[in-house]
mmCIF file of C-alpha atoms in Angstrom:
data_model
loop_
_atom_site.group_PDB
_atom_site.id
_atom_site.type_symbol
_atom_site.label_atom_id
_atom_site.label_comp_id
_atom_site.label_asym_id
_atom_site.label_seq_id
_atom_site.Cartn_x
_atom_site.Cartn_y
_atom_site.Cartn_z
ATOM 1 C CA MET A 1 0.000 0.000 0.000
ATOM 2 C CA LYS A 2 1.023 3.639 -0.431
ATOM 3 C CA ALA A 3 1.824 5.722 2.633
ATOM 4 C CA ALA A 4 3.110 9.254 3.315
ATOM 5 C CA ILE A 5 5.947 8.980 5.823
ATOM 6 C CA PHE A 6 7.513 11.689 7.959
ATOM 7 C CA ASP A 7 11.224 10.933 8.222
ATOM 8 C CA GLY A 8 12.306 14.079 10.071
ATOM 9 C CA SER A 9 12.611 16.254 6.972
ATOM 10 C CA PRO A 10 10.192 19.096 6.112
ATOM 11 C CA THR A 11 8.517 17.033 3.344
ATOM 12 C CA LEU A 12 6.584 13.776 3.362
ATOM 13 C CA ARG A 13 7.984 10.773 1.541
ATOM 14 C CA LEU A 14 5.540 8.617 -0.468
ATOM 15 C CA THR A 15 6.541 4.984 -0.146
ATOM 16 C CA ASP A 16 5.210 1.418 -0.155
ATOM 17 C CA LEU A 17 4.456 -0.342 3.138
ATOM 18 C CA PRO A 18 3.038 -3.811 3.849
ATOM 19 C CA ILE A 19 -0.540 -3.981 5.105
ATOM 20 C CA GLN A 20 -0.485 -4.944 8.781
ATOM 21 C CA GLU A 21 -2.914 -7.758 9.551
ATOM 22 C CA PRO A 22 -5.115 -7.031 12.575
ATOM 23 C CA GLY A 23 -4.398 -8.757 15.875
ATOM 24 C CA PRO A 24 -7.156 -10.194 18.107
ATOM 25 C CA ASP A 25 -8.145 -6.716 19.410
ATOM 26 C CA GLU A 26 -7.431 -4.717 16.268
ATOM 27 C CA VAL A 27 -9.321 -3.420 13.233
ATOM 28 C CA LEU A 28 -7.987 -3.045 9.696
ATOM 29 C CA ILE A 29 -9.498 0.060 8.057
ATOM 30 C CA ARG A 30 -9.453 1.025 4.392
ATOM 31 C CA ILE A 31 -8.868 4.780 4.635
ATOM 32 C CA ASP A 32 -11.367 6.893 2.725
ATOM 33 C CA SER A 33 -10.722 10.398 4.127
ATOM 34 C CA ALA A 34 -7.879 11.914 6.147
ATOM 35 C CA THR A 35 -7.686 15.603 6.945
ATOM 36 C CA ILE A 36 -4.574 17.776 7.187
ATOM 37 C CA CYS A 37 -4.493 19.250 10.681
ATOM 38 C CA GLY A 38 -2.430 22.254 11.713
ATOM 39 C CA THR A 39 -0.447 19.819 13.866
ATOM 40 C CA ASP A 40 0.682 17.974 10.730
ATOM 41 C CA GLN A 41 1.981 21.229 9.290
ATOM 42 C CA HIS A 42 3.729 22.060 12.562
ATOM 43 C CA ILE A 43 5.412 18.646 12.572
ATOM 44 C CA LEU A 44 6.880 19.302 9.126
ATOM 45 C CA GLU A 45 8.005 22.752 10.271
ATOM 46 C CA GLY A 46 9.736 21.294 13.321
ATOM 47 C CA LYS A 47 7.375 23.050 15.739
ATOM 48 C CA PHE A 48 5.640 19.921 17.067
ATOM 49 C CA TRP A 49 7.234 16.643 18.106
ATOM 50 C CA ALA A 50 6.662 13.369 16.237
ATOM 51 C CA LYS A 51 8.688 10.168 16.229
ATOM 52 C CA PRO A 52 10.120 9.484 12.762
ATOM 53 C CA PRO A 53 9.755 7.438 10.738
ATOM 54 C CA VAL A 54 5.983 7.579 11.122
ATOM 55 C CA VAL A 55 2.925 7.887 8.874
ATOM 56 C CA LEU A 56 1.252 11.208 9.712
ATOM 57 C CA GLY A 57 -2.487 11.858 9.942
ATOM 58 C CA HIS A 58 -4.557 11.639 13.138
ATOM 59 C CA GLU A 59 -7.979 12.689 11.774
ATOM 60 C CA PHE A 60 -9.269 9.969 9.468
ATOM 61 C CA ALA A 61 -12.203 7.713 8.681
ATOM 62 C CA GLY A 62 -12.777 4.713 6.458
ATOM 63 C CA PHE A 63 -14.416 1.342 6.006
ATOM 64 C CA VAL A 64 -13.653 -1.744 8.061
ATOM 65 C CA GLU A 65 -11.804 -4.321 5.981
ATOM 66 C CA ARG A 66 -11.062 -7.021 8.569
ATOM 67 C CA VAL A 67 -11.379 -7.406 12.343
ATOM 68 C CA GLY A 68 -9.616 -9.456 15.009
ATOM 69 C CA GLU A 69 -11.312 -12.373 16.698
ATOM 70 C CA ARG A 70 -12.199 -10.437 19.868
ATOM 71 C CA VAL A 71 -13.584 -7.340 18.120
ATOM 72 C CA GLN A 72 -17.326 -6.827 18.679
ATOM 73 C CA ASN A 73 -17.898 -3.092 18.195
ATOM 74 C CA CYS A 74 -17.687 -3.121 14.373
ATOM 75 C CA LYS A 75 -17.729 -5.466 11.390
ATOM 76 C CA PRO A 76 -16.385 -5.498 7.817
ATOM 77 C CA GLY A 77 -18.078 -2.851 5.690
ATOM 78 C CA ASP A 78 -18.861 -0.446 8.549
ATOM 79 C CA LEU A 79 -17.914 3.202 8.163
ATOM 80 C CA VAL A 80 -15.862 4.145 11.224
ATOM 81 C CA SER A 81 -14.032 7.108 12.696
ATOM 82 C CA VAL A 82 -10.931 6.787 14.861
ATOM 83 C CA GLU A 83 -10.077 8.395 18.215
ATOM 84 C CA PRO A 84 -6.581 9.830 17.722
ATOM 85 C CA HIS A 85 -5.213 8.847 21.143
ATOM 86 C CA VAL A 86 -4.260 5.444 22.525
ATOM 87 C CA TYR A 87 -4.385 5.149 26.307
ATOM 88 C CA CYS A 88 -2.445 2.606 28.369
ATOM 89 C CA GLY A 89 -5.323 1.727 30.729
ATOM 90 C CA CYS A 90 -2.845 0.964 33.528
ATOM 91 C CA CYS A 91 -1.534 4.268 34.911
ATOM 92 C CA LYS A 92 -3.241 6.064 37.811
ATOM 93 C CA PRO A 93 -5.243 8.579 35.691
ATOM 94 C CA CYS A 94 -6.514 5.769 33.440
ATOM 95 C CA ARG A 95 -7.576 3.677 36.429
ATOM 96 C CA LEU A 96 -9.337 6.694 37.936
ATOM 97 C CA GLY A 97 -11.424 7.077 34.765
ATOM 98 C CA LYS A 98 -9.419 10.023 33.410
ATOM 99 C CA PRO A 99 -7.677 8.520 30.363
ATOM 100 C CA HIS A 100 -7.177 11.961 28.776
ATOM 101 C CA LEU A 101 -4.487 12.445 31.450
ATOM 102 C CA CYS A 102 -2.796 9.119 30.640
ATOM 103 C CA LEU A 103 0.894 9.136 31.538
ATOM 104 C CA ASP A 104 1.801 6.824 28.643
ATOM 105 C CA ARG A 105 -0.536 8.163 25.965
ATOM 106 C CA LEU A 106 0.300 7.487 22.338
ATOM 107 C CA ALA A 107 -1.280 8.942 19.208
ATOM 108 C CA TRP A 108 -1.887 7.862 15.633
ATOM 109 C CA GLY A 109 0.154 10.017 13.287
ATOM 110 C CA ILE A 110 2.522 11.136 16.064
ATOM 111 C CA ASN A 111 4.307 8.055 17.359
ATOM 112 C CA LEU A 112 2.066 5.414 15.749
ATOM 113 C CA ASN A 113 1.346 5.157 12.016
ATOM 114 C CA GLY A 114 -1.704 7.278 11.214
ATOM 115 C CA GLY A 115 -4.150 7.917 8.408
ATOM 116 C CA PHE A 116 -1.990 9.143 5.519
ATOM 117 C CA GLU A 117 -1.936 5.626 4.096
ATOM 118 C CA GLN A 118 -4.322 3.382 2.214
ATOM 119 C CA TYR A 119 -4.923 1.003 5.134
ATOM 120 C CA ALA A 120 -4.521 1.489 8.893
ATOM 121 C CA THR A 121 -4.552 -1.098 11.655
ATOM 122 C CA VAL A 122 -5.808 0.377 14.938
ATOM 123 C CA ARG A 123 -6.945 -0.782 18.369
ATOM 124 C CA MET A 124 -10.630 -1.631 18.576
ATOM 125 C CA ASP A 125 -11.211 0.712 21.546
ATOM 126 C CA THR A 126 -10.324 3.703 19.347
ATOM 127 C CA VAL A 127 -12.870 2.805 16.642
ATOM 128 C CA TYR A 128 -16.370 4.313 16.509
ATOM 129 C CA GLN A 129 -19.167 3.438 14.102
ATOM 130 C CA VAL A 130 -20.506 6.394 12.147
ATOM 131 C CA PRO A 131 -24.312 6.905 12.071
ATOM 132 C CA GLU A 132 -26.199 6.781 8.788
ATOM 133 C CA GLY A 133 -26.348 10.070 6.929
ATOM 134 C CA ILE A 134 -22.762 11.033 7.752
ATOM 135 C CA GLY A 135 -20.136 10.485 5.055
ATOM 136 C CA PRO A 136 -16.418 9.693 5.388
ATOM 137 C CA GLU A 137 -15.321 13.314 4.935
ATOM 138 C CA GLU A 138 -17.549 14.495 7.783
ATOM 139 C CA ALA A 139 -16.587 11.484 9.921
ATOM 140 C CA ALA A 140 -12.904 12.369 9.600
ATOM 141 C CA LEU A 141 -13.714 15.656 11.370
ATOM 142 C CA GLY A 142 -15.207 13.843 14.378
ATOM 143 C CA GLU A 143 -12.301 14.561 16.728
ATOM 144 C CA ILE A 144 -12.016 18.261 15.963
ATOM 145 C CA THR A 145 -15.812 18.639 16.192
ATOM 146 C CA GLY A 146 -15.749 16.973 19.598
ATOM 147 C CA CYS A 147 -13.069 19.414 20.761
ATOM 148 C CA CYS A 148 -15.177 22.347 19.554
ATOM 149 C CA MET A 149 -18.306 21.007 21.276
ATOM 150 C CA HIS A 150 -16.364 20.735 24.525
ATOM 151 C CA GLY A 151 -15.161 24.313 24.129
ATOM 152 C CA ILE A 152 -18.676 25.619 23.504
ATOM 153 C CA ASP A 153 -19.879 23.792 26.620
ATOM 154 C CA ARG A 154 -17.011 25.160 28.725
ATOM 155 C CA VAL A 155 -17.639 28.736 27.618
ATOM 156 C CA GLY A 156 -21.375 28.316 28.148
ATOM 157 C CA VAL A 157 -22.795 29.931 25.003
ATOM 158 C CA GLU A 158 -26.470 30.739 25.507
ATOM 159 C CA LEU A 159 -29.402 32.183 23.600
ATOM 160 C CA GLY A 160 -28.756 35.793 22.608
ATOM 161 C CA ASP A 161 -25.025 35.797 23.323
ATOM 162 C CA LEU A 162 -22.441 37.724 21.329
ATOM 163 C CA VAL A 163 -19.588 35.346 20.443
ATOM 164 C CA VAL A 164 -16.118 36.279 19.185
ATOM 165 C CA ILE A 165 -13.962 33.558 17.606
ATOM 166 C CA LEU A 166 -10.228 34.113 17.147
ATOM 167 C CA GLY A 167 -9.206 32.331 13.960
ATOM 168 C CA GLY A 168 -11.394 31.252 11.065
ATOM 169 C CA GLY A 169 -9.894 27.911 10.073
ATOM 170 C CA ALA A 170 -11.732 24.595 10.274
ATOM 171 C CA ALA A 171 -12.086 24.733 14.049
ATOM 172 C CA GLY A 172 -13.197 28.364 13.938
ATOM 173 C CA LEU A 173 -15.949 27.617 11.420
ATOM 174 C CA ILE A 174 -17.135 24.605 13.421
ATOM 175 C CA LEU A 175 -17.217 26.755 16.559
ATOM 176 C CA ALA A 176 -19.227 29.378 14.688
ATOM 177 C CA ARG A 177 -21.792 26.817 13.564
ATOM 178 C CA LEU A 178 -22.076 25.339 17.060
ATOM 179 C CA ALA A 179 -22.507 28.798 18.575
ATOM 180 C CA GLU A 180 -25.213 29.487 15.998
ATOM 181 C CA LEU A 181 -27.001 26.261 16.948
ATOM 182 C CA ARG A 182 -26.814 27.266 20.616
ATOM 183 C CA GLY A 183 -28.678 30.485 19.791
ATOM 184 C CA ALA A 184 -25.928 33.098 19.649
ATOM 185 C CA ALA A 185 -27.347 36.417 18.463
ATOM 186 C CA ARG A 186 -24.162 37.594 16.766
ATOM 187 C CA ILE A 187 -20.932 35.814 15.788
ATOM 188 C CA VAL A 188 -17.772 37.781 15.002
ATOM 189 C CA ILE A 189 -14.729 35.988 13.586
ATOM 190 C CA SER A 190 -11.252 37.522 13.756
ATOM 191 C CA GLU A 191 -9.016 36.234 10.942
ATOM 192 C CA PRO A 192 -5.819 37.843 9.563
ATOM 193 C CA ASN A 193 -5.751 35.814 6.316
ATOM 194 C CA ALA A 194 -7.629 37.619 3.515
ATOM 195 C CA ALA A 195 -8.461 34.437 1.571
ATOM 196 C CA ARG A 196 -9.898 32.852 4.688
ATOM 197 C CA ARG A 197 -11.983 35.941 5.411
ATOM 198 C CA GLU A 198 -13.639 35.581 2.011
ATOM 199 C CA GLN A 199 -14.326 31.902 2.658
ATOM 200 C CA ILE A 200 -15.807 32.700 6.056
ATOM 201 C CA ARG A 201 -18.199 35.198 4.466
ATOM 202 C CA ALA A 202 -19.096 32.597 1.839
ATOM 203 C CA PHE A 203 -20.034 30.222 4.673
ATOM 204 C CA GLY A 204 -22.582 32.780 5.870
ATOM 205 C CA TYR A 205 -20.710 34.717 8.568
ATOM 206 C CA PRO A 206 -20.404 38.348 7.408
ATOM 207 C CA ASP A 207 -18.971 39.734 10.660
ATOM 208 C CA VAL A 208 -15.297 39.090 9.905
ATOM 209 C CA VAL A 209 -12.518 41.406 11.045
ATOM 210 C CA ASP A 210 -8.807 41.646 10.359
ATOM 211 C CA PRO A 211 -6.974 41.843 13.724
ATOM 212 C CA LEU A 212 -3.878 43.314 12.073
ATOM 213 C CA LYS A 213 -5.735 46.293 10.601
ATOM 214 C CA ASP A 214 -8.724 46.662 12.893
ATOM 215 C CA PRO A 215 -7.631 45.592 16.398
ATOM 216 C CA ALA A 216 -10.717 46.893 18.184
ATOM 217 C CA PRO A 217 -13.727 47.472 15.895
ATOM 218 C CA ALA A 218 -16.773 49.125 17.342
ATOM 219 C CA PRO A 219 -19.656 46.904 18.474
ATOM 220 C CA ALA A 220 -22.916 46.794 16.596
ATOM 221 C CA GLU A 221 -25.033 49.924 16.825
ATOM 222 C CA GLY A 222 -27.162 49.928 19.930
ATOM 223 C CA HIS A 223 -25.308 46.999 21.509
ATOM 224 C CA ARG A 224 -24.410 47.473 25.151
ATOM 225 C CA ASP A 225 -23.949 44.787 27.751
ATOM 226 C CA PRO A 226 -25.359 45.618 31.177
ATOM 227 C CA PRO A 227 -22.650 45.907 33.869
ATOM 228 C CA LEU A 228 -22.160 42.757 35.891
ATOM 229 C CA PRO A 229 -22.803 42.764 39.645
ATOM 230 C CA ALA A 230 -19.702 43.051 41.809
ATOM 231 C CA GLY A 231 -18.041 39.691 42.290
ATOM 232 C CA GLU A 232 -18.921 38.247 38.893
ATOM 233 C CA TYR A 233 -16.367 37.539 36.173
ATOM 234 C CA ARG A 234 -16.958 37.875 32.444
ATOM 235 C CA ARG A 235 -18.083 34.454 31.285
ATOM 236 C CA GLY A 236 -15.651 32.848 28.894
ATOM 237 C CA LEU A 237 -12.932 35.533 29.142
ATOM 238 C CA ARG A 238 -9.630 33.916 30.030
ATOM 239 C CA ARG A 239 -6.787 36.239 30.985
ATOM 240 C CA ARG A 240 -3.609 34.540 29.817
ATOM 241 C CA PRO A 241 -0.709 35.436 27.505
ATOM 242 C CA PRO A 242 -2.038 35.714 23.907
ATOM 243 C CA ARG A 243 -1.016 32.963 21.510
ATOM 244 C CA ARG A 244 -1.924 34.487 18.172
ATOM 245 C CA GLY A 245 -1.027 38.147 18.574
ATOM 246 C CA PRO A 246 -0.857 41.009 21.072
ATOM 247 C CA GLN A 247 -4.189 42.528 20.025
ATOM 248 C CA ASP A 248 -6.372 39.416 19.939
ATOM 249 C CA LEU A 249 -7.508 39.210 23.565
ATOM 250 C CA HIS A 250 -8.019 42.970 23.755
ATOM 251 C CA GLN A 251 -10.062 42.764 20.579
ATOM 252 C CA ALA A 252 -12.166 39.921 21.960
ATOM 253 C CA GLU A 253 -12.901 41.838 25.151
ATOM 254 C CA ARG A 254 -13.825 45.024 23.287
ATOM 255 C CA LEU A 255 -16.085 43.161 20.866
ATOM 256 C CA THR A 256 -17.946 41.115 23.456
ATOM 257 C CA HIS A 257 -17.936 43.586 26.349
ATOM 258 C CA PRO A 258 -17.860 47.231 25.223
ATOM 259 C CA THR A 259 -18.712 48.374 28.762
ATOM 260 C CA PRO A 260 -15.862 48.519 31.307
ATOM 261 C CA ALA A 261 -15.168 45.192 32.959
ATOM 262 C CA VAL A 262 -16.161 44.919 36.617
ATOM 263 C CA ARG A 263 -13.328 43.694 38.798
ATOM 264 C CA PRO A 264 -14.216 41.287 41.628
ATOM 265 C CA PRO A 265 -13.597 42.498 45.166
ATOM 266 C CA ALA A 266 -10.765 41.022 47.177
ATOM 267 C CA ASP A 267 -13.227 38.813 49.069
ATOM 268 C CA PRO A 268 -16.142 38.046 46.694
ATOM 269 C CA LEU A 269 -17.903 35.974 49.394
ATOM 270 C CA PRO A 270 -18.178 38.150 52.553
ATOM 271 C CA ARG A 271 -18.461 36.211 55.779
ATOM 272 C CA PRO A 272 -21.553 36.718 57.952
ATOM 273 C CA ALA A 273 -21.094 38.862 61.054
ATOM 274 C CA GLU A 274 -22.838 36.285 63.218
ATOM 275 C CA PRO A 275 -22.463 32.492 63.103
ATOM 276 C CA CYS A 276 -25.152 30.744 61.124
ATOM 277 C CA PRO A 277 -27.801 29.087 63.328
#
């Protein structure tokens, strides 16, 4: 089979590899769709670690070709998506039911051969059947969509909210759609790439700004958030060093909260003067 291998150089090498037969707990998948994540680009640029030689690609979907004798969660012909991470199941976090904190976590396309090949053999516990009505291209985006859904839940987007998204790539567009489904009244996307801004507008999101030229655009006419009571923080605003640029967090705060932010008092929960009965 053909496979695109990362050998430590800034380009992938197309080569022939043998198809690995599935073990008792493994599934052989004929790859239909594999997306190019920003992580893949960062690996080639030397900005993200991967263990060469390795087949890149951690977002992929395909059809089950063969299964091991102990596999019961899928069968040949099923369309499946693959969880990118492989957990050990033995370390303390895994045994406490927190596998995302696994101390010996591996990943397809990082230190295990991933989806940039014609066939992939993966552990059965990383395989998920795809419901009817969803095609391979959409199924390959299952992991990134799950990440975006978690983010929307953490931020707590509600009906009528104004949402600002920093970055209009695949994740940004998925976040925009999820925010729309949650009832956001207005969605603003900040994107420095001109070509992407046009694509974002084509997807139906006209409120797109360029953070390099317009670091703090004015809010919509008539929009004004009511001041929060003392002791309350702005929901979803995380004060940490900016990752994309010095203006991005300031822009997000100005767009979503044009009124001055209310700082919490030193003791937001005053103690009663008398003991409670």
